[in-house]
Short mmCIF file of C-alpha atoms in Angstrom, two decimals:
data_model
loop_
_atom_site.label_atom_id
_atom_site.label_comp_id
_atom_site.label_asym_id
_atom_site.label_seq_id
_atom_site.Cartn_x
_atom_site.Cartn_y
_atom_site.Cartn_z
CA MET A 1 0.66 0.71 -0.05
CA GLU A 2 3.36 2.12 1.17
CA HIS A 3 4.59 2.07 -3.13
CA LEU A 4 0.88 2.89 -4.34
CA LEU A 5 0.62 5.73 -2.06
CA ASP A 6 4.00 7.07 -2.56
CA LEU A 7 3.51 6.98 -6.82
CA LEU A 8 -0.09 9.19 -5.49
CA GLN A 9 1.44 11.56 -3.61
CA ASP A 10 4.08 12.35 -6.94
CA ASP A 11 2.59 11.38 -10.16
CA HIS A 12 -0.17 11.61 -12.39
CA ILE A 13 -3.11 9.32 -12.43
CA ASP A 14 -2.44 8.45 -15.73
CA ASP A 15 1.27 7.77 -14.39
CA VAL A 16 0.47 5.85 -12.08
CA PHE A 17 -1.93 4.07 -13.64
CA GLU A 18 1.69 3.12 -16.24
CA GLU A 19 3.56 2.12 -13.46
CA TYR A 20 0.98 0.58 -10.28
CA GLY A 21 -2.10 -0.39 -12.11
CA SER A 22 -3.65 -2.98 -15.42
CA TYR A 23 -7.60 -2.13 -14.43
CA CYS A 24 -9.13 1.09 -13.52
CA ALA A 25 -13.24 2.11 -14.25
CA LEU A 26 -16.19 3.48 -12.27
CA GLU A 27 -17.29 0.98 -10.23
CA ARG A 28 -21.17 0.35 -7.71
CA SER A 29 -20.37 0.13 -4.43
CA ALA A 30 -21.90 -1.26 -1.51
CA ARG A 31 -21.14 0.03 0.52
CA PRO A 32 -23.18 3.32 2.99
CA GLY A 33 -23.79 6.55 1.66
CA GLU A 34 -21.70 6.21 -1.85
CA TRP A 35 -23.46 5.33 -5.11
CA GLY A 36 -20.17 4.16 -7.30
CA TYR A 37 -15.73 4.90 -7.20
CA PHE A 38 -13.24 5.21 -9.21
CA ILE A 39 -11.50 2.41 -9.07
CA LEU A 40 -7.36 1.85 -10.17
CA ALA A 41 -6.40 -1.45 -9.46
CA GLN A 42 -4.40 -4.58 -10.47
CA GLU A 43 -6.13 -6.88 -11.88
CA GLU A 44 -2.68 -9.85 -12.42
CA ASP A 45 -3.75 -13.33 -11.28
CA GLN A 46 0.54 -14.19 -10.54
CA ASP A 47 2.85 -12.49 -9.16
CA ASP A 48 6.76 -12.20 -10.99
CA GLU A 49 7.69 -16.15 -9.93
CA GLY A 50 3.97 -17.96 -10.69
CA ASN A 51 3.15 -17.28 -7.55
CA ASP A 52 -0.92 -16.60 -7.60
CA ILE A 53 -2.53 -14.01 -6.34
CA ASP A 54 -5.42 -14.05 -3.84
CA TYR A 55 -5.78 -10.51 -2.93
CA THR A 56 -5.84 -6.56 -4.41
CA ILE A 57 -5.15 -3.37 -3.77
CA SER A 58 -6.94 -0.22 -5.09
CA LEU A 59 -8.08 2.88 -5.07
CA GLN A 60 -11.20 3.73 -4.10
CA ILE A 61 -12.45 7.96 -5.11
CA PRO A 62 -16.32 7.25 -4.00
CA VAL A 63 -18.91 9.10 -5.93
CA ASP A 64 -21.71 9.47 -6.45
CA GLY A 65 -24.79 9.01 -8.71
CA LYS A 66 -24.27 12.48 -10.40
CA GLY A 67 -20.64 11.74 -10.62
CA ASP A 68 -19.77 14.62 -7.32
CA LEU A 69 -17.18 13.79 -4.97
CA LEU A 70 -18.56 11.45 -1.87
CA GLY A 71 -15.54 11.85 0.50
CA LEU A 72 -11.64 10.70 0.67
CA GLY A 73 -10.53 8.53 -1.28
CA ARG A 74 -9.21 5.30 0.32
CA LEU A 75 -6.52 2.54 -0.52
CA VAL A 76 -8.34 -0.57 -0.09
CA PHE A 77 -6.09 -3.89 0.56
CA ASN A 78 -8.36 -7.02 0.54
CA THR A 79 -8.60 -10.66 -0.46
CA PRO A 80 -11.81 -11.81 -1.46
CA ASP A 81 -13.48 -12.12 1.42
CA ARG A 82 -12.38 -9.58 4.21
CA ILE A 83 -10.82 -6.33 3.38
CA ILE A 84 -7.52 -6.52 5.27
CA GLU A 85 -6.32 -2.42 5.85
CA GLU A 86 -7.67 0.11 4.61
CA MET A 87 -6.65 3.58 4.29
CA PRO A 88 -7.83 7.19 4.22
CA LEU A 89 -5.96 10.03 1.58
CA SER A 90 -5.90 13.43 2.47
CA GLU A 91 -8.35 15.59 1.90
CA GLU A 92 -5.35 17.18 -0.60
CA LEU A 93 -4.76 14.22 -1.97
CA THR A 94 -8.03 12.89 -2.56
CA ALA A 95 -9.59 16.47 -4.67
CA ARG A 96 -6.02 16.29 -6.93
CA ILE A 97 -7.09 12.74 -7.30
CA TYR A 98 -10.51 13.73 -8.17
CA ALA A 99 -9.41 16.34 -10.15
CA GLU A 100 -7.92 14.38 -12.37
CA VAL A 101 -10.06 11.21 -13.14
CA HIS A 102 -13.42 13.91 -13.37
CA ASP A 103 -13.86 13.79 -17.20
CA ARG A 104 -13.90 9.51 -16.96
CA ILE A 105 -16.24 9.73 -14.32
CA LEU A 106 -18.56 11.30 -15.99
CA ASP A 107 -17.71 9.68 -18.75
CA GLU A 108 -18.33 6.60 -17.36
CA LEU A 109 -21.70 6.84 -15.29
CA ASP A 110 -24.33 5.97 -17.53
CA GLN A 111 -22.91 2.89 -17.97
CA VAL A 112 -22.03 1.76 -14.90
CA LYS A 113 -24.20 -1.87 -13.71
CA LEU A 114 -24.67 -3.41 -11.54
CA PRO A 115 -21.70 -6.14 -10.42
CA SER A 116 -22.95 -9.93 -10.42
CA GLU A 117 -21.70 -13.03 -8.59
CA ASP A 118 -19.16 -13.60 -11.41
CA ASP A 119 -17.73 -10.58 -11.38
CA GLY A 120 -14.09 -11.88 -9.45
CA ARG A 121 -11.77 -10.38 -7.15
CA LEU A 122 -11.76 -6.90 -8.49
CA LEU A 123 -15.22 -6.34 -7.33
CA ALA A 124 -14.20 -7.62 -4.10
CA ASP A 125 -14.84 -4.88 -2.18
CA TYR A 126 -18.52 -4.96 -3.58
CA GLY A 127 -19.08 -8.71 -2.22
CA ILE A 128 -17.99 -7.99 1.37
CA TRP A 129 -19.69 -4.58 2.14
CA MET A 130 -22.61 -6.57 0.66
CA LYS A 131 -22.24 -9.64 2.63
CA ARG A 132 -21.83 -6.72 5.99
CA ARG A 133 -25.11 -5.43 5.14
CA ARG A 134 -27.44 -8.61 4.94
CA GLU A 135 -25.77 -9.53 7.70
CA GLY A 136 -26.49 -5.80 9.48
CA THR A 137 -23.37 -5.44 10.26
CA VAL A 138 -23.02 -1.75 9.01
#
């Protein structure tokens, strides 16, 4: 998470994507009060040595249904079934990243669909929060 945070603090989001990410999109959120979030994450299933990767570290910038910013961005470290660590970004960093991705968010807003059960580990955050809602733990 620290490596991604360092990149975000020093570079434009497009450069961060080239260095770190392989998935970048607007997705729906199951978190209370959020419509969706802009996500940047790695999509690899294996590391350089061929070992399976069963976790994701992602940047998430929360937005409402009109694409407006909804609070602080966050870095999320999760497996398919649990969030291991979550780190909020500063207001300043969140605002800067949001400004860099704002046009993309607006372009994708009307194309975003609710995830399905088989959308994989990149959308694990959605599934984790839906489970929490069903269990009444949020």
